[in-house]
């Protein structure tokens, strides 16, 4: 009963409804005072028109329902990464037996940081009141996305009154940070001439003679690595997978303080760098943890579990540079008891000042191997001097200006 009263109240506030009511009163007065077949026929026509408008107002788009389907447009389903587009299909069902000339559908997509996109399309429903709307989002950046209530609008066949309705169709998805493939990380190689003095005490991640499984053939694999039985059974080239020697666990420390980043692109580069390193650790079966220094600092202990790695990636989806603390060290010291002994302590930050030096020295005194990945999109001269100064102190330092150059920098191709 309440929805019916609400619909009536909205209709009474419409100016055209009062105009049609005035016309009907005039026709009624014409019948009462003039009489005749013409006046009666005119009153009948206006009455039928009013009944049509009333039925269209209580049904139609006001009771519309829909189901939304999302896809990435790829042959296989996988997680969305930054830069991907999402295809949206909305199946509409409009109850009622009255035909509608068209329906205008308006969609709103909201990102977790407050950004929003509006999509407006029109469709012609079938005689059964069904229709399908398809559209594609622009390339999306890292974040959590959700669709708000869908708004439908339509006019009657005479174009006198516009009717509106809303419904909720579930539509929520997450876009992972943009990543790049890192084939090799020089930090773990003690034989590298650029590794630094601190790597003399670490163990390189060499392969053992213990076979751990079978993997797809990668161009460059030696002939002795090919698993001939698996190749013959599957028809595709397969290689032997050997177990690796253990290496110290790694803690990735992401600086998410608001004052550290001059613009949002620098912070996105830092998040993408962290996500790329997590992917590298997942492929190499390394125990990696994640420490984010934001408004609410969070620490996830190092683990080789795929589930824990997915939690870290989803945490990077929601992270924002909203940290209020002016220094890095207090946020780290609160969680120091959870850090494993002898771990790699990799700080990802654009800062190059005494605060970073204090944090790196603190990690060194706790028996960890410090490393600094400097986020510097300007490639300034100060960054080169900073890297040279850290290498002189025996601390490994990488400088990253663009995500595409990260594999080269991590592999020792640029210093």
mmCIF file of C-alpha atoms in Angstrom:
data_model
loop_
_atom_site.group_PDB
_atom_site.id
_atom_site.type_symbol
_atom_site.label_atom_id
_atom_site.label_comp_id
_atom_site.label_asym_id
_atom_site.label_seq_id
_atom_site.Cartn_x
_atom_site.Cartn_y
_atom_site.Cartn_z
ATOM 1 C CA UNK A 1 0.000 0.000 0.000
ATOM 2 C CA UNK A 2 2.794 2.390 0.843
ATOM 3 C CA UNK A 3 4.533 2.085 -2.583
ATOM 4 C CA UNK A 4 1.173 2.802 -4.225
ATOM 5 C CA UNK A 5 0.685 5.958 -2.166
ATOM 6 C CA UNK A 6 4.232 7.037 -2.926
ATOM 7 C CA UNK A 7 3.618 6.651 -6.660
ATOM 8 C CA UNK A 8 0.371 8.652 -6.402
ATOM 9 C CA UNK A 9 2.066 11.473 -4.504
ATOM 10 C CA UNK A 10 4.852 11.676 -7.088
ATOM 11 C CA UNK A 11 2.306 11.763 -9.887
ATOM 12 C CA UNK A 12 0.304 14.543 -8.260
ATOM 13 C CA UNK A 13 3.442 16.693 -8.108
ATOM 14 C CA UNK A 14 3.957 16.396 -11.852
ATOM 15 C CA UNK A 15 2.740 19.570 -13.647
ATOM 16 C CA UNK A 16 1.568 17.683 -16.747
ATOM 17 C CA UNK A 17 -0.688 15.473 -14.623
ATOM 18 C CA UNK A 18 -2.574 18.552 -13.457
ATOM 19 C CA UNK A 19 -2.751 19.765 -17.037
ATOM 20 C CA UNK A 20 -4.352 16.501 -18.184
ATOM 21 C CA UNK A 21 -6.743 16.653 -15.212
ATOM 22 C CA UNK A 22 -7.812 20.140 -16.251
ATOM 23 C CA UNK A 23 -8.483 18.913 -19.809
ATOM 24 C CA UNK A 24 -10.580 16.019 -18.446
ATOM 25 C CA UNK A 25 -12.603 18.448 -16.248
ATOM 26 C CA UNK A 26 -13.212 20.675 -19.244
ATOM 27 C CA UNK A 27 -14.464 17.700 -21.288
ATOM 28 C CA UNK A 28 -16.727 16.678 -18.403
ATOM 29 C CA UNK A 29 -18.135 20.212 -18.188
ATOM 30 C CA UNK A 30 -18.652 20.148 -21.962
ATOM 31 C CA UNK A 31 -20.751 16.977 -21.628
ATOM 32 C CA UNK A 32 -22.793 18.333 -18.697
ATOM 33 C CA UNK A 33 -23.591 21.732 -20.182
ATOM 34 C CA UNK A 34 -23.598 21.014 -23.917
ATOM 35 C CA UNK A 35 -24.362 17.327 -24.289
ATOM 36 C CA UNK A 36 -24.423 15.500 -27.591
ATOM 37 C CA UNK A 37 -22.428 12.665 -29.162
ATOM 38 C CA UNK A 38 -19.408 14.807 -29.926
ATOM 39 C CA UNK A 39 -18.867 15.871 -26.342
ATOM 40 C CA UNK A 40 -19.441 12.313 -25.080
ATOM 41 C CA UNK A 41 -16.961 10.898 -27.590
ATOM 42 C CA UNK A 42 -14.388 13.538 -26.620
ATOM 43 C CA UNK A 43 -14.811 12.716 -22.916
ATOM 44 C CA UNK A 44 -14.422 8.993 -23.651
ATOM 45 C CA UNK A 45 -11.183 9.566 -25.546
ATOM 46 C CA UNK A 46 -9.672 11.729 -22.802
ATOM 47 C CA UNK A 47 -10.799 9.208 -20.159
ATOM 48 C CA UNK A 48 -9.097 6.366 -22.025
ATOM 49 C CA UNK A 49 -5.964 8.470 -22.297
ATOM 50 C CA UNK A 50 -5.998 9.107 -18.545
ATOM 51 C CA UNK A 51 -6.453 5.397 -17.844
ATOM 52 C CA UNK A 52 -3.511 4.572 -20.110
ATOM 53 C CA UNK A 53 -1.302 7.124 -18.383
ATOM 54 C CA UNK A 54 -2.340 5.848 -14.942
ATOM 55 C CA UNK A 55 -1.613 2.213 -15.825
ATOM 56 C CA UNK A 56 1.729 3.191 -17.364
ATOM 57 C CA UNK A 57 2.583 5.108 -14.204
ATOM 58 C CA UNK A 58 1.907 2.188 -11.850
ATOM 59 C CA UNK A 59 3.714 -0.376 -13.988
ATOM 60 C CA UNK A 60 6.462 -0.135 -16.607
ATOM 61 C CA UNK A 61 9.900 1.147 -15.653
ATOM 62 C CA UNK A 62 8.905 1.760 -12.030
ATOM 63 C CA UNK A 63 8.917 -2.004 -11.518
ATOM 64 C CA UNK A 64 11.877 -2.762 -13.759
ATOM 65 C CA UNK A 65 14.367 -5.433 -12.733
ATOM 66 C CA UNK A 66 17.724 -6.411 -14.119
ATOM 67 C CA UNK A 67 20.668 -8.768 -13.905
ATOM 68 C CA UNK A 68 24.204 -7.509 -14.560
ATOM 69 C CA UNK A 69 27.012 -9.685 -15.920
ATOM 70 C CA UNK A 70 30.647 -8.634 -15.989
ATOM 71 C CA UNK A 71 33.459 -10.031 -18.114
ATOM 72 C CA UNK A 72 36.946 -9.010 -19.136
ATOM 73 C CA UNK A 73 36.404 -9.978 -22.751
ATOM 74 C CA UNK A 74 39.106 -12.675 -22.625
ATOM 75 C CA UNK A 75 38.777 -16.337 -23.460
ATOM 76 C CA UNK A 76 39.777 -17.402 -19.947
ATOM 77 C CA UNK A 77 38.606 -15.877 -16.711
ATOM 78 C CA UNK A 78 41.322 -14.291 -14.617
ATOM 79 C CA UNK A 79 41.806 -11.402 -12.260
ATOM 80 C CA UNK A 80 41.566 -7.905 -13.681
ATOM 81 C CA UNK A 81 44.719 -5.808 -13.711
ATOM 82 C CA UNK A 82 45.119 -2.075 -14.116
ATOM 83 C CA UNK A 83 44.615 -1.036 -17.716
ATOM 84 C CA UNK A 84 41.999 -3.722 -18.438
ATOM 85 C CA UNK A 85 38.483 -2.942 -19.615
ATOM 86 C CA UNK A 86 35.296 -4.549 -18.331
ATOM 87 C CA UNK A 87 32.395 -5.528 -20.553
ATOM 88 C CA UNK A 88 29.018 -5.069 -18.921
ATOM 89 C CA UNK A 89 25.807 -6.785 -20.016
ATOM 90 C CA UNK A 90 22.581 -5.715 -18.353
ATOM 91 C CA UNK A 91 19.466 -7.832 -18.952
ATOM 92 C CA UNK A 92 16.316 -5.801 -18.282
ATOM 93 C CA UNK A 93 12.843 -7.111 -17.488
ATOM 94 C CA UNK A 94 10.020 -4.550 -17.504
ATOM 95 C CA UNK A 95 6.706 -5.999 -16.269
ATOM 96 C CA UNK A 96 3.408 -4.893 -17.773
ATOM 97 C CA UNK A 97 1.477 -5.387 -20.991
ATOM 98 C CA UNK A 98 1.690 -1.822 -22.344
ATOM 99 C CA UNK A 99 4.317 -1.206 -25.056
ATOM 100 C CA UNK A 100 7.167 1.224 -24.419
ATOM 101 C CA UNK A 101 8.726 3.184 -27.282
ATOM 102 C CA UNK A 102 12.175 3.230 -25.670
ATOM 103 C CA UNK A 103 13.970 3.002 -22.324
ATOM 104 C CA UNK A 104 16.937 5.157 -21.299
ATOM 105 C CA UNK A 105 19.265 3.374 -18.861
ATOM 106 C CA UNK A 106 21.783 5.267 -16.738
ATOM 107 C CA UNK A 107 24.571 3.450 -14.882
ATOM 108 C CA UNK A 108 27.037 4.872 -12.325
ATOM 109 C CA UNK A 109 30.359 3.162 -11.593
ATOM 110 C CA UNK A 110 32.136 4.268 -8.424
ATOM 111 C CA UNK A 111 35.771 3.741 -7.444
ATOM 112 C CA UNK A 112 36.892 3.365 -3.830
ATOM 113 C CA UNK A 113 38.674 6.744 -3.873
ATOM 114 C CA UNK A 114 35.540 8.686 -4.862
ATOM 115 C CA UNK A 115 35.918 8.780 -8.650
ATOM 116 C CA UNK A 116 32.871 7.856 -10.707
ATOM 117 C CA UNK A 117 31.853 7.241 -14.320
ATOM 118 C CA UNK A 118 28.409 7.634 -15.856
ATOM 119 C CA UNK A 119 27.099 5.450 -18.692
ATOM 120 C CA UNK A 120 23.887 6.357 -20.489
ATOM 121 C CA UNK A 121 22.378 4.191 -23.223
ATOM 122 C CA UNK A 122 18.955 3.605 -24.719
ATOM 123 C CA UNK A 123 17.250 0.437 -25.879
ATOM 124 C CA UNK A 124 13.936 -0.633 -27.360
ATOM 125 C CA UNK A 125 12.341 -3.403 -25.253
ATOM 126 C CA UNK A 126 10.622 -6.338 -26.876
ATOM 127 C CA UNK A 127 6.881 -6.990 -26.682
ATOM 128 C CA UNK A 128 7.526 -9.093 -23.592
ATOM 129 C CA UNK A 129 9.287 -6.180 -21.911
ATOM 130 C CA UNK A 130 12.807 -7.606 -22.079
ATOM 131 C CA UNK A 131 15.986 -6.097 -23.428
ATOM 132 C CA UNK A 132 19.748 -6.327 -23.200
ATOM 133 C CA UNK A 133 22.172 -3.445 -22.850
ATOM 134 C CA UNK A 134 25.914 -3.853 -23.491
ATOM 135 C CA UNK A 135 28.705 -1.358 -22.963
ATOM 136 C CA UNK A 136 32.410 -1.306 -22.117
ATOM 137 C CA UNK A 137 34.202 0.655 -19.448
ATOM 138 C CA UNK A 138 37.330 2.696 -20.179
ATOM 139 C CA UNK A 139 40.705 1.283 -19.061
ATOM 140 C CA UNK A 140 40.477 1.080 -15.274
ATOM 141 C CA UNK A 141 43.165 1.707 -12.695
ATOM 142 C CA UNK A 142 43.833 -0.165 -9.477
ATOM 143 C CA UNK A 143 40.932 -0.117 -7.038
ATOM 144 C CA UNK A 144 37.613 -1.483 -5.889
ATOM 145 C CA UNK A 145 34.639 -0.708 -8.140
ATOM 146 C CA UNK A 146 30.917 -0.971 -7.513
ATOM 147 C CA UNK A 147 27.820 -0.065 -9.536
ATOM 148 C CA UNK A 148 25.155 2.029 -7.839
ATOM 149 C CA UNK A 149 21.405 1.737 -8.442
ATOM 150 C CA UNK A 150 20.444 1.597 -12.095
ATOM 151 C CA UNK A 151 18.060 4.312 -13.233
ATOM 152 C CA UNK A 152 15.533 3.709 -16.040
ATOM 153 C CA UNK A 153 13.463 6.376 -17.749
ATOM 154 C CA UNK A 154 10.783 6.139 -20.422
ATOM 155 C CA UNK A 155 7.895 8.142 -21.867
ATOM 156 C CA UNK A 156 4.486 6.998 -22.950
ATOM 157 C CA UNK A 157 3.736 6.597 -26.655
ATOM 158 C CA UNK A 158 2.383 10.163 -26.786
ATOM 159 C CA UNK A 159 5.417 11.676 -25.068
ATOM 160 C CA UNK A 160 3.299 13.387 -22.416
ATOM 161 C CA UNK A 161 4.763 12.097 -19.129
ATOM 162 C CA UNK A 162 8.203 10.672 -18.355
ATOM 163 C CA UNK A 163 8.314 7.742 -15.940
ATOM 164 C CA UNK A 164 11.391 6.814 -13.900
ATOM 165 C CA UNK A 165 12.371 3.806 -11.855
ATOM 166 C CA UNK A 166 15.442 2.393 -10.129
ATOM 167 C CA UNK A 167 16.596 -1.105 -9.216
ATOM 168 C CA UNK A 168 19.682 -2.676 -7.691
ATOM 169 C CA UNK A 169 21.701 -5.187 -9.706
ATOM 170 C CA UNK A 170 24.791 -6.640 -8.083
ATOM 171 C CA UNK A 171 27.962 -5.436 -9.742
ATOM 172 C CA UNK A 172 31.202 -5.273 -7.781
ATOM 173 C CA UNK A 173 34.727 -6.129 -8.846
ATOM 174 C CA UNK A 174 38.349 -5.402 -8.012
ATOM 175 C CA UNK A 175 41.198 -4.346 -10.276
ATOM 176 C CA UNK A 176 44.671 -5.448 -9.208
ATOM 177 C CA UNK A 177 47.676 -3.129 -9.537
ATOM 178 C CA UNK A 178 49.535 -2.974 -12.810
ATOM 179 C CA UNK A 179 52.480 -5.398 -12.795
ATOM 180 C CA UNK A 180 55.462 -6.206 -14.969
ATOM 181 C CA UNK A 181 57.319 -9.500 -15.352
ATOM 182 C CA UNK A 182 60.655 -9.572 -13.496
ATOM 183 C CA UNK A 183 62.807 -12.481 -14.726
ATOM 184 C CA UNK A 184 65.638 -11.955 -12.247
ATOM 185 C CA UNK A 185 66.315 -9.982 -9.069
ATOM 186 C CA UNK A 186 69.951 -9.138 -8.512
ATOM 187 C CA UNK A 187 69.534 -8.746 -4.748
ATOM 188 C CA UNK A 188 69.580 -12.534 -4.290
ATOM 189 C CA UNK A 189 72.796 -13.137 -6.229
ATOM 190 C CA UNK A 190 75.909 -13.071 -4.056
ATOM 191 C CA UNK A 191 78.194 -13.417 -7.095
ATOM 192 C CA UNK A 192 76.999 -10.202 -8.725
ATOM 193 C CA UNK A 193 79.565 -7.421 -8.826
ATOM 194 C CA UNK A 194 76.817 -4.924 -7.918
ATOM 195 C CA UNK A 195 75.279 -6.880 -5.068
ATOM 196 C CA UNK A 196 77.036 -5.038 -2.267
ATOM 197 C CA UNK A 197 79.060 -6.275 0.710
ATOM 198 C CA UNK A 198 75.977 -7.313 2.697
ATOM 199 C CA UNK A 199 75.216 -10.243 0.357
ATOM 200 C CA UNK A 200 78.387 -12.113 1.345
ATOM 201 C CA UNK A 201 76.468 -13.641 4.248
ATOM 202 C CA UNK A 202 73.380 -14.593 2.259
ATOM 203 C CA UNK A 203 72.680 -17.743 0.339
ATOM 204 C CA UNK A 204 71.935 -17.641 -3.363
ATOM 205 C CA UNK A 205 68.812 -19.424 -4.526
ATOM 206 C CA UNK A 206 70.370 -22.261 -6.518
ATOM 207 C CA UNK A 207 68.575 -25.327 -7.776
ATOM 208 C CA UNK A 208 69.083 -28.693 -6.102
ATOM 209 C CA UNK A 209 69.065 -32.106 -7.780
ATOM 210 C CA UNK A 210 65.671 -32.951 -6.250
ATOM 211 C CA UNK A 211 62.880 -32.926 -8.861
ATOM 212 C CA UNK A 212 59.833 -31.061 -7.570
ATOM 213 C CA UNK A 213 57.514 -31.482 -10.549
ATOM 214 C CA UNK A 214 56.999 -30.692 -14.200
ATOM 215 C CA UNK A 215 56.418 -27.304 -15.801
ATOM 216 C CA UNK A 216 55.930 -25.946 -19.318
ATOM 217 C CA UNK A 217 59.002 -25.624 -21.476
ATOM 218 C CA UNK A 218 60.572 -22.169 -21.487
ATOM 219 C CA UNK A 219 62.718 -21.040 -24.380
ATOM 220 C CA UNK A 220 66.342 -21.448 -23.353
ATOM 221 C CA UNK A 221 65.934 -24.556 -21.175
ATOM 222 C CA UNK A 222 68.773 -27.025 -21.586
ATOM 223 C CA UNK A 223 68.144 -30.339 -23.291
ATOM 224 C CA UNK A 224 68.915 -32.160 -20.043
ATOM 225 C CA UNK A 225 65.979 -30.415 -18.343
ATOM 226 C CA UNK A 226 63.344 -31.744 -20.753
ATOM 227 C CA UNK A 227 60.992 -34.311 -19.217
ATOM 228 C CA UNK A 228 60.568 -36.717 -22.135
ATOM 229 C CA UNK A 229 57.818 -38.874 -20.599
ATOM 230 C CA UNK A 230 55.602 -35.867 -19.829
ATOM 231 C CA UNK A 231 56.328 -34.427 -23.279
ATOM 232 C CA UNK A 232 55.255 -37.676 -24.960
ATOM 233 C CA UNK A 233 52.053 -37.961 -22.892
ATOM 234 C CA UNK A 234 50.853 -34.372 -23.321
ATOM 235 C CA UNK A 235 52.181 -33.615 -26.779
ATOM 236 C CA UNK A 236 53.670 -30.345 -25.498
ATOM 237 C CA UNK A 237 57.220 -29.642 -24.434
ATOM 238 C CA UNK A 238 57.679 -30.110 -20.674
ATOM 239 C CA UNK A 239 60.695 -29.379 -18.457
ATOM 240 C CA UNK A 240 61.734 -30.697 -15.067
ATOM 241 C CA UNK A 241 61.163 -28.439 -12.079
ATOM 242 C CA UNK A 242 63.840 -28.704 -9.387
ATOM 243 C CA UNK A 243 63.604 -27.603 -5.791
ATOM 244 C CA UNK A 244 65.541 -24.490 -4.782
ATOM 245 C CA UNK A 245 67.734 -23.863 -1.832
ATOM 246 C CA UNK A 246 66.080 -21.730 0.797
ATOM 247 C CA UNK A 247 66.856 -18.024 1.031
ATOM 248 C CA UNK A 248 66.158 -15.592 3.866
ATOM 249 C CA UNK A 249 62.611 -14.310 3.982
ATOM 250 C CA UNK A 250 61.820 -10.926 2.464
ATOM 251 C CA UNK A 251 59.761 -8.062 3.880
ATOM 252 C CA UNK A 252 58.483 -5.465 1.400
ATOM 253 C CA UNK A 253 57.938 -2.128 3.176
ATOM 254 C CA UNK A 254 55.640 0.187 1.213
ATOM 255 C CA UNK A 255 55.709 3.842 2.167
ATOM 256 C CA UNK A 256 52.088 5.086 1.986
ATOM 257 C CA UNK A 257 52.513 8.394 3.805
ATOM 258 C CA UNK A 258 50.654 11.304 2.235
ATOM 259 C CA UNK A 259 53.644 13.642 2.376
ATOM 260 C CA UNK A 260 55.962 11.253 0.556
ATOM 261 C CA UNK A 261 54.392 11.475 -2.900
ATOM 262 C CA UNK A 262 54.145 14.663 -4.956
ATOM 263 C CA UNK A 263 51.371 13.227 -7.172
ATOM 264 C CA UNK A 264 49.207 10.160 -7.512
ATOM 265 C CA UNK A 265 51.213 8.656 -10.389
ATOM 266 C CA UNK A 266 54.237 8.255 -8.139
ATOM 267 C CA UNK A 267 52.217 6.344 -5.567
ATOM 268 C CA UNK A 268 50.725 4.091 -8.246
ATOM 269 C CA UNK A 269 54.267 3.360 -9.433
ATOM 270 C CA UNK A 270 55.246 2.372 -5.891
ATOM 271 C CA UNK A 271 52.218 0.074 -5.558
ATOM 272 C CA UNK A 272 52.876 -1.505 -8.963
ATOM 273 C CA UNK A 273 56.527 -2.057 -8.034
ATOM 274 C CA UNK A 274 55.461 -3.830 -4.839
ATOM 275 C CA UNK A 275 52.947 -5.988 -6.707
ATOM 276 C CA UNK A 276 55.539 -6.945 -9.332
ATOM 277 C CA UNK A 277 57.989 -8.039 -6.637
ATOM 278 C CA UNK A 278 55.244 -10.126 -5.004
ATOM 279 C CA UNK A 279 54.651 -11.844 -8.344
ATOM 280 C CA UNK A 280 58.360 -12.543 -8.630
ATOM 281 C CA UNK A 281 58.434 -14.082 -5.171
ATOM 282 C CA UNK A 282 55.386 -16.207 -5.972
ATOM 283 C CA UNK A 283 57.004 -17.641 -9.099
ATOM 284 C CA UNK A 284 60.296 -18.333 -7.314
ATOM 285 C CA UNK A 285 58.558 -19.785 -4.227
ATOM 286 C CA UNK A 286 60.095 -17.231 -1.889
ATOM 287 C CA UNK A 287 58.678 -16.298 1.458
ATOM 288 C CA UNK A 288 57.650 -12.652 1.111
ATOM 289 C CA UNK A 289 55.793 -10.463 3.566
ATOM 290 C CA UNK A 290 54.201 -7.050 3.173
ATOM 291 C CA UNK A 291 54.353 -4.071 5.515
ATOM 292 C CA UNK A 292 52.352 -0.985 4.523
ATOM 293 C CA UNK A 293 52.892 2.281 6.398
ATOM 294 C CA UNK A 294 49.610 4.131 5.928
ATOM 295 C CA UNK A 295 46.964 5.687 8.161
ATOM 296 C CA UNK A 296 46.606 2.215 9.693
ATOM 297 C CA UNK A 297 49.839 0.282 9.300
ATOM 298 C CA UNK A 298 49.434 -3.365 8.362
ATOM 299 C CA UNK A 299 51.868 -6.274 8.345
ATOM 300 C CA UNK A 300 51.465 -9.662 6.693
ATOM 301 C CA UNK A 301 54.224 -12.122 7.670
ATOM 302 C CA UNK A 302 56.371 -13.736 4.961
ATOM 303 C CA UNK A 303 54.764 -16.808 3.471
ATOM 304 C CA UNK A 304 54.988 -18.963 0.350
ATOM 305 C CA UNK A 305 51.263 -19.746 0.453
ATOM 306 C CA UNK A 306 49.293 -18.696 -2.600
ATOM 307 C CA UNK A 307 46.344 -17.704 -0.421
ATOM 308 C CA UNK A 308 48.505 -15.363 1.667
ATOM 309 C CA UNK A 309 49.969 -13.885 -1.504
ATOM 310 C CA UNK A 310 46.474 -13.172 -2.819
ATOM 311 C CA UNK A 311 45.617 -11.429 0.447
ATOM 312 C CA UNK A 312 48.638 -9.169 -0.030
ATOM 313 C CA UNK A 313 47.611 -8.339 -3.588
ATOM 314 C CA UNK A 314 44.044 -7.526 -2.507
ATOM 315 C CA UNK A 315 45.455 -5.362 0.273
ATOM 316 C CA UNK A 316 47.359 -3.388 -2.366
ATOM 317 C CA UNK A 317 44.064 -2.827 -4.196
ATOM 318 C CA UNK A 318 42.628 -0.823 -1.278
ATOM 319 C CA UNK A 319 45.784 0.931 -0.056
ATOM 320 C CA UNK A 320 45.909 4.737 -0.292
ATOM 321 C CA UNK A 321 48.619 7.263 0.482
ATOM 322 C CA UNK A 322 46.831 8.646 3.531
ATOM 323 C CA UNK A 323 49.437 8.143 6.257
ATOM 324 C CA UNK A 324 49.629 11.072 8.682
ATOM 325 C CA UNK A 325 52.816 10.146 10.566
ATOM 326 C CA UNK A 326 55.775 12.297 9.557
ATOM 327 C CA UNK A 327 58.375 9.555 10.153
ATOM 328 C CA UNK A 328 58.700 5.977 8.999
ATOM 329 C CA UNK A 329 60.534 4.379 11.894
ATOM 330 C CA UNK A 330 57.790 4.601 14.597
ATOM 331 C CA UNK A 331 55.343 2.715 12.411
ATOM 332 C CA UNK A 332 57.924 -0.028 11.813
ATOM 333 C CA UNK A 333 59.028 -0.363 15.434
ATOM 334 C CA UNK A 334 55.461 -1.144 16.532
ATOM 335 C CA UNK A 335 55.565 -4.357 14.501
ATOM 336 C CA UNK A 336 59.257 -5.203 14.946
ATOM 337 C CA UNK A 337 58.572 -8.276 17.090
ATOM 338 C CA UNK A 338 56.874 -9.996 14.161
ATOM 339 C CA UNK A 339 59.849 -9.623 11.807
ATOM 340 C CA UNK A 340 61.863 -12.812 11.151
ATOM 341 C CA UNK A 341 65.577 -12.824 11.879
ATOM 342 C CA UNK A 342 67.973 -12.317 8.971
ATOM 343 C CA UNK A 343 65.284 -11.206 6.530
ATOM 344 C CA UNK A 344 65.714 -8.916 3.556
ATOM 345 C CA UNK A 345 64.214 -5.537 4.461
ATOM 346 C CA UNK A 346 63.190 -3.851 1.192
ATOM 347 C CA UNK A 347 61.886 -0.281 1.560
ATOM 348 C CA UNK A 348 59.879 1.099 -1.376
ATOM 349 C CA UNK A 349 59.663 4.863 -1.019
ATOM 350 C CA UNK A 350 60.368 8.102 -2.943
ATOM 351 C CA UNK A 351 62.008 9.654 0.104
ATOM 352 C CA UNK A 352 65.762 10.133 0.110
ATOM 353 C CA UNK A 353 66.550 11.840 3.376
ATOM 354 C CA UNK A 354 67.588 11.165 6.938
ATOM 355 C CA UNK A 355 64.317 9.352 7.691
ATOM 356 C CA UNK A 356 65.133 6.605 5.197
ATOM 357 C CA UNK A 357 68.718 6.378 6.410
ATOM 358 C CA UNK A 358 67.473 5.983 9.965
ATOM 359 C CA UNK A 359 65.109 3.212 8.908
ATOM 360 C CA UNK A 360 67.794 1.361 6.919
ATOM 361 C CA UNK A 361 70.272 1.625 9.798
ATOM 362 C CA UNK A 362 67.623 0.312 12.186
ATOM 363 C CA UNK A 363 67.048 -2.740 9.970
ATOM 364 C CA UNK A 364 70.804 -3.352 9.781
ATOM 365 C CA UNK A 365 71.181 -3.263 13.558
ATOM 366 C CA UNK A 366 68.363 -5.824 13.880
ATOM 367 C CA UNK A 367 70.285 -8.354 11.770
ATOM 368 C CA UNK A 368 68.288 -7.764 8.580
ATOM 369 C CA UNK A 369 69.645 -6.926 5.129
ATOM 370 C CA UNK A 370 68.334 -3.475 4.152
ATOM 371 C CA UNK A 371 67.574 -2.428 0.603
ATOM 372 C CA UNK A 372 65.995 0.708 -0.820
ATOM 373 C CA UNK A 373 63.924 0.920 -3.996
ATOM 374 C CA UNK A 374 63.740 4.618 -4.794
ATOM 375 C CA UNK A 375 60.615 5.772 -6.651
ATOM 376 C CA UNK A 376 61.740 8.765 -8.712
ATOM 377 C CA UNK A 377 59.795 9.583 -11.879
ATOM 378 C CA UNK A 378 61.935 12.666 -12.539
ATOM 379 C CA UNK A 379 65.269 10.784 -12.664
ATOM 380 C CA UNK A 380 66.958 13.654 -10.880
ATOM 381 C CA UNK A 381 70.661 13.966 -10.199
ATOM 382 C CA UNK A 382 69.986 13.705 -6.479
ATOM 383 C CA UNK A 383 68.702 10.168 -6.986
ATOM 384 C CA UNK A 384 71.986 9.081 -8.557
ATOM 385 C CA UNK A 385 73.923 10.665 -5.717
ATOM 386 C CA UNK A 386 71.624 8.968 -3.210
ATOM 387 C CA UNK A 387 72.180 5.547 -4.777
ATOM 388 C CA UNK A 388 75.944 6.079 -4.850
ATOM 389 C CA UNK A 389 75.919 7.105 -1.199
ATOM 390 C CA UNK A 390 73.955 4.004 -0.137
ATOM 391 C CA UNK A 391 76.219 1.692 -2.130
ATOM 392 C CA UNK A 392 79.176 3.303 -0.406
ATOM 393 C CA UNK A 393 77.591 2.350 2.913
ATOM 394 C CA UNK A 394 77.125 -1.248 1.754
ATOM 395 C CA UNK A 395 73.357 -0.987 1.217
ATOM 396 C CA UNK A 396 71.752 -2.056 -2.047
ATOM 397 C CA UNK A 397 69.704 0.631 -3.780
ATOM 398 C CA UNK A 398 67.576 0.618 -6.934
ATOM 399 C CA UNK A 399 66.090 3.644 -8.666
ATOM 400 C CA UNK A 400 62.825 3.209 -10.604
ATOM 401 C CA UNK A 401 61.378 5.945 -12.807
ATOM 402 C CA UNK A 402 58.929 3.916 -14.908
ATOM 403 C CA UNK A 403 57.346 0.535 -14.373
ATOM 404 C CA UNK A 404 58.582 -0.751 -17.744
ATOM 405 C CA UNK A 405 62.206 -0.355 -16.686
ATOM 406 C CA UNK A 406 61.751 -2.258 -13.418
ATOM 407 C CA UNK A 407 62.939 -5.659 -14.820
ATOM 408 C CA UNK A 408 66.130 -4.051 -16.122
ATOM 409 C CA UNK A 409 66.794 -2.235 -12.853
ATOM 410 C CA UNK A 410 66.144 -5.297 -10.708
ATOM 411 C CA UNK A 411 68.354 -7.426 -12.931
ATOM 412 C CA UNK A 412 71.325 -5.086 -12.688
ATOM 413 C CA UNK A 413 71.006 -3.528 -16.122
ATOM 414 C CA UNK A 414 70.750 -0.022 -14.636
ATOM 415 C CA UNK A 415 72.025 1.430 -11.381
#
